[in-house]
CSV table of C-alpha atoms in Angstrom, one decimal:
chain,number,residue,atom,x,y,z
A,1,UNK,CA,14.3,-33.6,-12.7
A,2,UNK,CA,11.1,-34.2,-10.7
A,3,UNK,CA,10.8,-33.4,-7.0
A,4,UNK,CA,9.6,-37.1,-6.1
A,5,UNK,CA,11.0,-40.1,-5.8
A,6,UNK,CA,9.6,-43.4,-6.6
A,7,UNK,CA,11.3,-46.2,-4.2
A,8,UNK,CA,10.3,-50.0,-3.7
A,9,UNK,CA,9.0,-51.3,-0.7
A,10,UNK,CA,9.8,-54.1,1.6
A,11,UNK,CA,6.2,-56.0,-0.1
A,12,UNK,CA,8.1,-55.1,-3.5
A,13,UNK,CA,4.9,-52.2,-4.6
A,14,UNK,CA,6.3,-49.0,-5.5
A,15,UNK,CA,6.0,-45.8,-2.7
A,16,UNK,CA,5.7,-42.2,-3.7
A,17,UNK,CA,8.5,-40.4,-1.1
A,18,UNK,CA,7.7,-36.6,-2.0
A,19,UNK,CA,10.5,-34.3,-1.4
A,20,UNK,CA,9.8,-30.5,-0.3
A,21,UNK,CA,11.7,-27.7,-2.1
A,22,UNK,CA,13.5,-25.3,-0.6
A,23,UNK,CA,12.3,-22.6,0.9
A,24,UNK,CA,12.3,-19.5,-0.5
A,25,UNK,CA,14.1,-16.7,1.4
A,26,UNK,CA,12.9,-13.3,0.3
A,27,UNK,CA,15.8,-10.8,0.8
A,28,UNK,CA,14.9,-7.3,1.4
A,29,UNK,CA,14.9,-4.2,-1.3
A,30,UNK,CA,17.7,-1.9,0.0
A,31,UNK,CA,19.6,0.4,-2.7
A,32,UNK,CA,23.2,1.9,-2.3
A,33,UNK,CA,22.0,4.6,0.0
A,34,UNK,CA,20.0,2.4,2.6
A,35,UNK,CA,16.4,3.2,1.4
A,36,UNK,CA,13.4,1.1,0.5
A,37,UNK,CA,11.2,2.7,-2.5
A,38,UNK,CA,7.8,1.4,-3.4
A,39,UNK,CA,4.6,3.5,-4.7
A,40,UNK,CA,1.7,3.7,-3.5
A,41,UNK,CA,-1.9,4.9,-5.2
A,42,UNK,CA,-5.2,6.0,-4.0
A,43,UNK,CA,-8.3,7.8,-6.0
A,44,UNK,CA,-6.3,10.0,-8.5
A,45,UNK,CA,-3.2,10.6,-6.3
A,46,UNK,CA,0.0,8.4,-6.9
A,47,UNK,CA,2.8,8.5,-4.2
A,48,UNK,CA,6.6,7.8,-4.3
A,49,UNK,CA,8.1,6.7,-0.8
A,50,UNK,CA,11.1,5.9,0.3
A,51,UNK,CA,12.0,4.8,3.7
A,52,UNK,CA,14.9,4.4,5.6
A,53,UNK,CA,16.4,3.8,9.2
A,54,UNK,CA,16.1,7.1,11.2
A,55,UNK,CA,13.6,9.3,13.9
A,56,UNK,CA,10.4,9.1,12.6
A,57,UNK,CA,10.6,12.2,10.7
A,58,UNK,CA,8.3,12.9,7.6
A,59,UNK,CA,8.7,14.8,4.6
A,60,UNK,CA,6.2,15.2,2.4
A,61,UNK,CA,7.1,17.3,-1.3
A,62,UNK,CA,9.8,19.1,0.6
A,63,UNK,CA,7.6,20.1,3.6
A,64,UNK,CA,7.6,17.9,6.9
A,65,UNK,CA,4.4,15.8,7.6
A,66,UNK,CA,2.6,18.3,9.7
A,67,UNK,CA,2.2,20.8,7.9
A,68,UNK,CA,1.5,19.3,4.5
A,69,UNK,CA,-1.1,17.0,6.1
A,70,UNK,CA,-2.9,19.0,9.2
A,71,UNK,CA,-5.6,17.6,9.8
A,72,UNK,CA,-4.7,14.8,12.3
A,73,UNK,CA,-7.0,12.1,11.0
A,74,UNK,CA,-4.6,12.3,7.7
A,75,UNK,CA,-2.1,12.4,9.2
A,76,UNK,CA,-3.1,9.1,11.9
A,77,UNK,CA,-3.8,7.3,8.4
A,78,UNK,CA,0.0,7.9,7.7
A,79,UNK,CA,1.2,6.0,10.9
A,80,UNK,CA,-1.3,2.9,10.8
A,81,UNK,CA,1.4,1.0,9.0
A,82,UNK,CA,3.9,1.5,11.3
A,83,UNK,CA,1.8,0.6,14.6
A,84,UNK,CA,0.5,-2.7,13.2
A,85,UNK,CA,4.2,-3.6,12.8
A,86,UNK,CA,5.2,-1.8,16.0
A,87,UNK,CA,7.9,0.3,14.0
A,88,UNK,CA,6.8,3.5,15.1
A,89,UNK,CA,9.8,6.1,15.0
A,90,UNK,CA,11.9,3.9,13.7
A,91,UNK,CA,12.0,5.0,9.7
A,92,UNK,CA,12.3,8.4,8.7
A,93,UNK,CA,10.0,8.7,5.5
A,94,UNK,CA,10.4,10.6,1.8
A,95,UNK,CA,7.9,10.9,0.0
A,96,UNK,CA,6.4,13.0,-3.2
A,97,UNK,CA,2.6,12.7,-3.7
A,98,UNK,CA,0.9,14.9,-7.0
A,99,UNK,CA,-2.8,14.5,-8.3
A,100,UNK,CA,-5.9,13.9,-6.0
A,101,UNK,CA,-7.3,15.8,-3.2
A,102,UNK,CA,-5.3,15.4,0.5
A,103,UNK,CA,-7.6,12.4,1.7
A,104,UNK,CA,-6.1,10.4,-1.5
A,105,UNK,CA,-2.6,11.5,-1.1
A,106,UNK,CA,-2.6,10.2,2.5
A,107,UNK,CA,-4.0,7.1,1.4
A,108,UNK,CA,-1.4,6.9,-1.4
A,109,UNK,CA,1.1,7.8,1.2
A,110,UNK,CA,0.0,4.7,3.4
A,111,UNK,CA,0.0,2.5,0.8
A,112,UNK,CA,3.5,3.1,-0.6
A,113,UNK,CA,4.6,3.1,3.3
A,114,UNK,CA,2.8,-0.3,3.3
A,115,UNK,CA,4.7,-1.4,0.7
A,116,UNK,CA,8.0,-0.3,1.4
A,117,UNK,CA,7.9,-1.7,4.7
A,118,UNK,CA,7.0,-5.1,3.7
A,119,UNK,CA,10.2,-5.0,0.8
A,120,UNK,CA,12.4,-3.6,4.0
A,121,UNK,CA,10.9,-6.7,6.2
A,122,UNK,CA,9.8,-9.5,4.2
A,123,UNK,CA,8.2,-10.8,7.6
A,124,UNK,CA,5.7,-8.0,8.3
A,125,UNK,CA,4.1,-8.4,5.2
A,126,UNK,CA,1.1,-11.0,6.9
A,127,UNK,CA,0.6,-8.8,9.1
A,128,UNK,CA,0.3,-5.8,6.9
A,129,UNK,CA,-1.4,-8.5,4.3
A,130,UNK,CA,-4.0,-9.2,7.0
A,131,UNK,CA,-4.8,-5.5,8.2
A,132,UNK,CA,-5.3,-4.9,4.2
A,133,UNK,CA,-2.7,-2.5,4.2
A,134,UNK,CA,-0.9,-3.5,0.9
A,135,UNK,CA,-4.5,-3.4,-1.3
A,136,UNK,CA,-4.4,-0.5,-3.0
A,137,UNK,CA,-8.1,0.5,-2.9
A,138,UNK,CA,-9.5,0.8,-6.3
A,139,UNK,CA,-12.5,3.0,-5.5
A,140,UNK,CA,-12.5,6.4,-8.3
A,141,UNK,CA,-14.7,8.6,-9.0
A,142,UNK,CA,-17.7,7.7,-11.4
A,143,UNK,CA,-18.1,9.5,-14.2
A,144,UNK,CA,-20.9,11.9,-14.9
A,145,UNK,CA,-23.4,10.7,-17.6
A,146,UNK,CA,-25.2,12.5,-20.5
A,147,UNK,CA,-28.7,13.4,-19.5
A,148,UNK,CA,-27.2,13.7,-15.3
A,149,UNK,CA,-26.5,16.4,-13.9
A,150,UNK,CA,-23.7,14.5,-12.1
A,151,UNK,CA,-22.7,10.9,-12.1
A,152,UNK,CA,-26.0,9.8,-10.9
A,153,UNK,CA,-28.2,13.0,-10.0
A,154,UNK,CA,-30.9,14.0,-12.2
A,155,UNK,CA,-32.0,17.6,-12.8
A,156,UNK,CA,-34.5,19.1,-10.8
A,157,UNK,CA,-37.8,18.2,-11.9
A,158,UNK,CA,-40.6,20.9,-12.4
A,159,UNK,CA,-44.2,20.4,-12.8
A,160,UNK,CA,-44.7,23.9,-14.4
């Protein structure tokens, strides 16, 4: 069946009476022991996170957050999510990263927290949507070329 509706009019011309659908309700992605799993990539590294209600506490391949990530510019790129929602401390966070240098895992990281959040809370993904947040980035590494020295560097020219 069609979602419109053709009715007559009082001058006897048919009207067009559209009816809306319903909206769609998007429930969130809990499994049986209240966590939210998404994956998140970046460069080379690829991240598995899985969030759930809790401190804020991060662990990171069996380590907590501060130590596997010490620099703190890595480890601020891990709680951007959570302050553009205003969830911060409120999801304690597993996650296993491999592949990649550190800068790409935390990327990864952020992306599968991204992610998770906006399965968790169907209504933070605009806003994670509109910080770009939930694009993985798809920048890699070019690859080196015959006759380069690297990607794009030539060998050092000499006149003698």
């Amino acid at each position: 069946m069609s979602d419109e509706t053709v009715q007559a009019s009082e001058a006897g011309e048919p009207v067009a009476e559209i009816v809306a659908p319903a909206p769609v309700v998007l429930e969130p992605k809990i499994d049986e022991f209240g966590r939210t799993y998404a994956t998140g990539k970046r460069k080379d590294a690829v991240a598995r996170v899985w969030i759930k209600p809790g401190t804020g506490a991060l662990t990171v391949n069996g380590r907590t957050g501060e130590v596997y990530f010490a620099r703190p510019v890595l480890r601020m790129v891990l709680s951007q999510p959570f302050q553009v929602t205003e969830r911060v401390g409120q999801y304690d966070i597993i996650c296993t990263v491999a592949g990649g240098g550190l800068s790409g895992q935390a990327g990864a990281v952020r992306h599968g927290l991204s992610k998770a959040l906006s399965l968790r809370e169907p209504d933070l993904r605009a806003v994670l949507k509109k910080a770009g947040m939930l694009t993985r980035d798809s920048r890699v590494v070019e690859r080196k070329k015959y006759g380069k020295r690297k990607a794009r560097r030539s060998f050092q020219f000499s006149k003698r």
